[in-house]
Amino acid sequence: ARLPELLRRMPKAELHIHIEGSLEPELIFALAQRNGVSLPYADVESLRQAYAFTNLQSFLDIYYAGASVLIQEQDFYDMAWAYLQRAAADHVVHAELFFDPQTHTARGIAMETVVRGLHRACSDAKAQLGVDATLILCFLRHLSEEDALATLEQALPFRDLFIGVGLDSSELGHPPEKFARVFARCRELGLHLVAHAGEEGPPAYIWSALDVLNVQRIDHGVQALKDPALVQRLAQDRIPLTVCPFSNVKLCVFPDLASSNLAQLLDAGLAVTINSDDPAYFGGYLNDNFVQTFAATGLTAHHAYTLARNSFEASFVTEAQRHDWE
Ligand code: ADE
Ligand code: ZN
């Protein structure tokens, strides 16, 4: 079969998707109307035109503004359901969805509203789409560790509705060690641990995500190649990297897809996966990332199988569930 067809059809797991980053302009406008929220854009087209980013922060500013239309539990459900339908179409059989509760609780939305809406979409996805979907609560690293600790407390009544915690938002100036205590607490609670590191930030942030936070995966991690000792560590401990090719281009981490270092990371023996990050903002969902990245970098069918296998190996699913898919 043709390579794009193989890439599109193969079963895969998505491990790095911010559910607020799946909010399409059309749904932003529909929810704004439903909730009586006014937007500083005249229409869908002018909002989309604002999606021209120069770095991570320039994206985050508009991404947090977009999330302001999410008010009711049904809004969170509708957002996640739209993503899960697209994921099913891309032959995603397992998804681990990041969500940013502080973006919502800071606006007076209850934690319960956020978590219950997202979780109900995950339950329906299993029943109606055959997609196994779980939630990972992310702490915003531009806020204080005290704020993260308070957020964890607010989430504990819903402990069974998410499987782990992550760390996202503005990386530079907010190293992982800022969150040492809250991650230690999450570890005691038996939560899975991940963190964004080495997206724009230096290899030192990947080291401290591993050695101070004890994370099980690194989100992005593309700056690791600058440090050969770090590459060796990541290979030795088989620490997965959830790489997001479209994101890296849209946020100017790399000038174009051909400059992606995915092939070098794979050649170094790292457990690399491909993910969409914020598909509504970066120009495509998971299969678009696969097809266009393969076309631009000359990856082969052999790499496709490796990436699909890595996505299951790196996921937080049980051995029994994995066995069913492979
Ligand atoms: N939040 C949503 N997308 C993100 C990214 N790529 N990096 C950091 N925080 C994010
Ligand atoms: Zn991300």
CSV table of C-alpha atoms in Angstrom, one decimal, residues 7-277:
chain,number,residue,atom,x,y,z
A,7,LEU,CA,0.1,6.0,8.0
A,8,ARG,CA,-3.6,7.0,8.0
A,9,ARG,CA,-4.9,3.5,8.6
A,10,MET,CA,-2.6,2.1,11.2
A,11,PRO,CA,-3.9,2.0,14.8
A,12,LYS,CA,-2.1,4.5,17.0
A,13,ALA,CA,-2.2,6.2,20.3
A,14,GLU,CA,-2.1,10.0,20.8
A,15,LEU,CA,-0.3,11.0,24.0
A,16,HIS,CA,0.2,14.8,23.6
A,17,ILE,CA,-3.0,16.7,22.8
A,18,HIS,CA,-4.2,19.7,24.8
A,19,ILE,CA,-8.0,19.4,24.7
A,20,GLU,CA,-8.3,23.2,24.8
A,21,GLY,CA,-6.0,23.2,21.7
A,22,SER,CA,-8.6,21.2,19.8
A,23,LEU,CA,-11.2,24.0,20.0
A,24,GLU,CA,-11.8,25.0,16.4
A,25,PRO,CA,-12.7,28.6,15.5
A,26,GLU,CA,-16.2,27.5,14.5
A,27,LEU,CA,-16.8,26.0,17.9
A,28,ILE,CA,-15.3,29.0,19.6
A,29,PHE,CA,-17.9,31.2,17.9
A,30,ALA,CA,-20.7,28.8,18.5
A,31,LEU,CA,-19.9,28.6,22.3
A,32,ALA,CA,-19.4,32.4,22.5
A,33,GLN,CA,-22.9,32.9,21.1
A,34,ARG,CA,-24.5,30.1,23.3
A,35,ASN,CA,-22.9,31.7,26.4
A,36,GLY,CA,-23.2,35.4,25.6
A,37,VAL,CA,-19.4,35.8,25.6
A,38,SER,CA,-18.1,38.6,23.3
A,39,LEU,CA,-14.9,38.0,21.3
A,40,PRO,CA,-12.4,40.6,20.0
A,41,TYR,CA,-12.8,39.1,16.5
A,42,ALA,CA,-15.6,39.8,14.0
A,43,ASP,CA,-15.8,36.2,12.6
A,44,VAL,CA,-14.2,32.8,12.2
A,45,GLU,CA,-12.0,34.0,9.3
A,46,SER,CA,-10.5,36.9,11.2
A,47,LEU,CA,-9.8,34.7,14.2
A,48,ARG,CA,-8.1,32.2,12.0
A,49,GLN,CA,-6.0,35.0,10.6
A,50,ALA,CA,-4.7,35.8,14.1
A,51,TYR,CA,-3.1,32.3,14.2
A,52,ALA,CA,0.4,33.5,13.1
A,53,PHE,CA,2.8,32.7,15.9
A,54,THR,CA,6.4,33.6,16.4
A,55,ASN,CA,7.1,31.5,19.5
A,56,LEU,CA,5.3,29.6,22.3
A,57,GLN,CA,4.1,32.6,24.2
A,58,SER,CA,2.5,34.3,21.2
A,59,PHE,CA,0.5,31.1,20.8
A,60,LEU,CA,-0.4,30.7,24.5
A,61,ASP,CA,-1.9,34.3,24.6
A,62,ILE,CA,-4.4,33.5,21.9
A,63,TYR,CA,-5.0,29.9,23.1
A,64,TYR,CA,-6.0,31.1,26.6
A,65,ALA,CA,-8.2,33.8,25.1
A,66,GLY,CA,-10.0,31.1,23.0
A,67,ALA,CA,-10.7,29.0,26.1
A,68,SER,CA,-12.7,31.8,27.7
A,69,VAL,CA,-15.9,30.6,25.8
A,70,LEU,CA,-16.0,27.4,27.9
A,71,ILE,CA,-18.5,27.9,30.7
A,72,GLN,CA,-20.9,25.0,31.1
A,73,GLU,CA,-20.1,21.3,31.6
A,74,GLN,CA,-21.7,20.7,28.1
A,75,ASP,CA,-19.1,23.1,26.5
A,76,PHE,CA,-16.3,20.9,27.8
A,77,TYR,CA,-18.1,17.8,26.6
A,78,ASP,CA,-18.7,19.3,23.1
A,79,MET,CA,-15.0,20.3,22.8
A,80,ALA,CA,-13.7,16.8,23.8
A,81,TRP,CA,-16.4,15.0,21.8
A,82,ALA,CA,-15.4,16.9,18.6
A,83,TYR,CA,-11.7,15.9,19.1
A,84,LEU,CA,-12.6,12.3,19.9
A,85,GLN,CA,-14.6,11.9,16.7
A,86,ARG,CA,-11.6,13.3,14.7
A,87,ALA,CA,-9.3,10.9,16.6
A,88,ALA,CA,-11.5,8.0,15.7
A,89,ALA,CA,-11.4,9.0,12.0
A,90,ASP,CA,-7.6,9.0,12.3
A,91,HIS,CA,-7.5,5.4,13.7
A,92,VAL,CA,-6.5,6.6,17.1
A,93,VAL,CA,-7.5,3.8,19.4
A,94,HIS,CA,-6.1,5.3,22.6
A,95,ALA,CA,-5.8,9.0,23.6
A,96,GLU,CA,-4.4,10.7,26.7
A,97,LEU,CA,-5.9,14.2,26.8
A,98,PHE,CA,-4.2,17.0,28.6
A,99,PHE,CA,-6.4,19.6,30.2
A,100,ASP,CA,-5.5,22.9,31.9
A,101,PRO,CA,-8.0,23.3,34.9
A,102,GLN,CA,-6.3,26.6,36.1
A,103,THR,CA,-7.3,28.3,32.8
A,104,HIS,CA,-10.9,27.7,33.8
A,105,THR,CA,-10.9,27.8,37.7
A,106,ALA,CA,-9.2,31.2,37.5
A,107,ARG,CA,-12.3,32.5,35.6
A,108,GLY,CA,-14.7,31.1,38.3
A,109,ILE,CA,-15.5,27.8,36.5
A,110,ALA,CA,-15.7,24.9,39.0
A,111,MET,CA,-13.2,22.0,38.8
A,112,GLU,CA,-16.2,19.7,38.7
A,113,THR,CA,-17.7,21.3,35.6
A,114,VAL,CA,-14.4,20.9,33.7
A,115,VAL,CA,-13.6,17.3,34.8
A,116,ARG,CA,-17.1,16.0,34.5
A,117,GLY,CA,-17.7,17.4,31.0
A,118,LEU,CA,-14.4,16.0,29.7
A,119,HIS,CA,-14.8,12.7,31.4
A,120,ARG,CA,-18.3,12.1,30.1
A,121,ALA,CA,-17.0,12.7,26.5
A,122,CYS,CA,-14.2,10.1,27.2
A,123,SER,CA,-16.9,7.6,28.5
A,124,ASP,CA,-19.0,8.1,25.4
A,125,ALA,CA,-16.0,7.7,23.1
A,126,LYS,CA,-15.3,4.3,24.5
A,127,ALA,CA,-19.0,3.2,24.1
A,128,GLN,CA,-19.8,4.9,20.7
A,129,LEU,CA,-16.4,5.3,18.9
A,130,GLY,CA,-14.3,2.5,20.3
A,131,VAL,CA,-11.7,5.0,21.4
A,132,ASP,CA,-10.1,4.5,24.8
A,133,ALA,CA,-9.6,8.0,26.2
A,134,THR,CA,-8.2,9.2,29.5
A,135,LEU,CA,-7.3,12.5,31.1
A,136,ILE,CA,-4.1,14.1,32.3
A,137,LEU,CA,-4.4,17.2,34.5
A,138,CYS,CA,-1.7,19.8,33.6
A,139,PHE,CA,-0.4,22.5,35.9
A,140,LEU,CA,0.4,25.9,34.4
A,141,ARG,CA,4.1,26.5,35.0
A,142,HIS,CA,3.8,30.3,34.7
A,143,LEU,CA,1.7,30.2,37.9
A,144,SER,CA,3.1,29.4,41.3
A,145,GLU,CA,3.7,26.0,42.9
A,146,GLU,CA,1.2,27.1,45.6
A,147,ASP,CA,-1.5,27.6,42.9
A,148,ALA,CA,-0.6,24.1,41.5
A,149,LEU,CA,-0.9,22.5,45.0
A,150,ALA,CA,-4.3,24.2,45.5
A,151,THR,CA,-5.4,23.0,42.1
A,152,LEU,CA,-4.4,19.4,43.0
A,153,GLU,CA,-6.5,19.7,46.2
A,154,GLN,CA,-9.5,20.9,44.2
A,155,ALA,CA,-9.1,17.9,41.8
A,156,LEU,CA,-8.7,15.2,44.5
A,157,PRO,CA,-12.5,14.6,44.8
A,158,PHE,CA,-12.2,13.5,41.1
A,159,ARG,CA,-9.0,11.5,41.5
A,160,ASP,CA,-10.5,8.5,39.7
A,161,LEU,CA,-11.4,10.6,36.6
A,162,PHE,CA,-7.8,11.3,35.6
A,163,ILE,CA,-4.7,9.1,35.4
A,164,GLY,CA,-1.9,11.5,35.8
A,165,VAL,CA,-0.5,15.1,35.8
A,166,GLY,CA,1.6,17.1,33.5
A,167,LEU,CA,3.3,20.5,33.3
A,168,ASP,CA,2.7,23.0,30.5
A,169,SER,CA,2.5,26.7,29.4
A,170,SER,CA,5.4,29.1,29.2
A,171,GLU,CA,8.6,27.1,29.5
A,172,LEU,CA,11.5,29.6,29.6
A,173,GLY,CA,12.1,30.9,33.1
A,174,HIS,CA,9.9,28.2,34.6
A,175,PRO,CA,12.1,25.1,35.1
A,176,PRO,CA,10.6,21.8,36.2
A,177,GLU,CA,12.2,22.1,39.7
A,178,LYS,CA,9.8,25.0,40.5
A,179,PHE,CA,7.2,22.2,40.9
A,180,ALA,CA,9.2,19.6,42.9
A,181,ARG,CA,6.8,19.5,45.9
A,182,VAL,CA,3.6,19.1,43.9
A,183,PHE,CA,5.0,16.4,41.7
A,184,ALA,CA,6.3,14.5,44.8
A,185,ARG,CA,2.8,14.7,46.2
A,186,CYS,CA,1.3,13.4,42.9
A,187,ARG,CA,3.8,10.6,42.9
A,188,GLU,CA,2.7,9.5,46.4
A,189,LEU,CA,-0.9,9.6,45.1
A,190,GLY,CA,0.0,7.0,42.4
A,191,LEU,CA,-0.6,9.4,39.5
A,192,HIS,CA,1.4,9.1,36.3
A,193,LEU,CA,3.8,12.0,35.8
A,194,VAL,CA,4.8,13.8,32.6
A,195,ALA,CA,6.1,17.3,31.8
A,196,HIS,CA,6.8,19.5,28.8
A,197,ALA,CA,10.5,20.0,28.6
A,198,GLY,CA,13.0,20.9,25.9
A,199,GLU,CA,10.4,22.4,23.6
A,200,GLU,CA,12.0,25.9,23.7
A,201,GLY,CA,13.9,25.3,26.9
A,202,PRO,CA,17.4,23.9,27.3
A,203,PRO,CA,18.5,20.2,28.0
A,204,ALA,CA,18.9,21.2,31.7
A,205,TYR,CA,15.1,21.4,31.9
A,206,ILE,CA,14.8,17.8,30.6
A,207,TRP,CA,17.4,16.6,33.1
A,208,SER,CA,15.4,18.2,36.0
A,209,ALA,CA,12.1,16.9,34.7
A,210,LEU,CA,13.6,13.4,35.0
A,211,ASP,CA,15.7,13.8,38.1
A,212,VAL,CA,13.7,16.2,40.2
A,213,LEU,CA,10.1,15.5,39.1
A,214,ASN,CA,10.6,11.8,38.2
A,215,VAL,CA,8.5,12.1,35.1
A,216,GLN,CA,7.8,8.9,33.0
A,217,ARG,CA,7.6,10.8,29.6
A,218,ILE,CA,9.0,14.0,28.2
A,219,ASP,CA,6.6,16.2,26.2
A,220,HIS,CA,8.4,17.6,23.1
A,221,GLY,CA,12.1,17.0,24.3
A,222,VAL,CA,13.4,18.0,20.8
A,223,GLN,CA,16.2,20.1,22.3
A,224,ALA,CA,17.7,16.9,23.8
A,225,LEU,CA,20.0,16.4,20.8
A,226,LYS,CA,22.1,19.3,22.0
A,227,ASP,CA,23.3,17.1,24.9
A,228,PRO,CA,24.8,13.7,24.0
A,229,ALA,CA,24.8,12.6,27.7
A,230,LEU,CA,21.1,13.3,27.9
A,231,VAL,CA,20.4,11.4,24.7
A,232,GLN,CA,22.2,8.4,26.2
A,233,ARG,CA,20.1,8.7,29.4
A,234,LEU,CA,16.9,8.9,27.4
A,235,ALA,CA,17.8,5.9,25.4
A,236,GLN,CA,19.1,3.8,28.4
A,237,ASP,CA,15.9,4.4,30.4
A,238,ARG,CA,13.7,4.3,27.3
A,239,ILE,CA,12.0,7.6,28.3
A,240,PRO,CA,9.4,8.4,25.6
A,241,LEU,CA,9.4,11.8,23.9
A,242,THR,CA,6.0,13.0,22.6
A,243,VAL,CA,7.1,15.0,19.6
A,244,CYS,CA,4.7,17.4,17.8
A,245,PRO,CA,6.0,18.2,14.3
A,246,PHE,CA,3.3,20.7,13.2
A,247,SER,CA,3.6,22.5,16.6
A,248,ASN,CA,7.3,22.8,16.3
A,249,VAL,CA,7.0,24.5,12.9
A,250,LYS,CA,4.1,26.8,13.9
A,251,LEU,CA,5.9,27.9,17.0
A,252,CYS,CA,9.2,28.5,15.1
A,253,VAL,CA,11.1,25.8,17.0
A,254,PHE,CA,12.1,24.6,13.5
A,255,PRO,CA,11.9,26.6,10.2
A,256,ASP,CA,10.0,23.8,8.4
A,257,LEU,CA,8.9,20.1,8.6
A,258,ALA,CA,12.0,19.0,6.7
A,259,SER,CA,14.1,20.5,9.5
A,260,SER,CA,12.4,18.4,12.1
A,261,ASN,CA,14.9,16.2,14.0
A,262,LEU,CA,12.5,13.3,14.3
A,263,ALA,CA,14.6,11.0,12.2
A,264,GLN,CA,17.8,11.8,14.3
A,265,LEU,CA,15.8,11.2,17.5
A,266,LEU,CA,14.6,7.8,16.1
A,267,ASP,CA,18.1,6.9,14.8
A,268,ALA,CA,19.5,7.7,18.3
A,269,GLY,CA,17.2,4.8,19.6
A,270,LEU,CA,14.8,7.0,21.5
A,271,ALA,CA,11.2,6.1,22.1
A,272,VAL,CA,9.8,8.8,19.9
A,273,THR,CA,6.0,9.3,19.2
A,274,ILE,CA,4.2,11.7,16.9
A,275,ASN,CA,1.4,13.9,18.3
A,276,SER,CA,-0.8,16.9,17.3
A,277,ASP,CA,-0.4,19.1,20.5
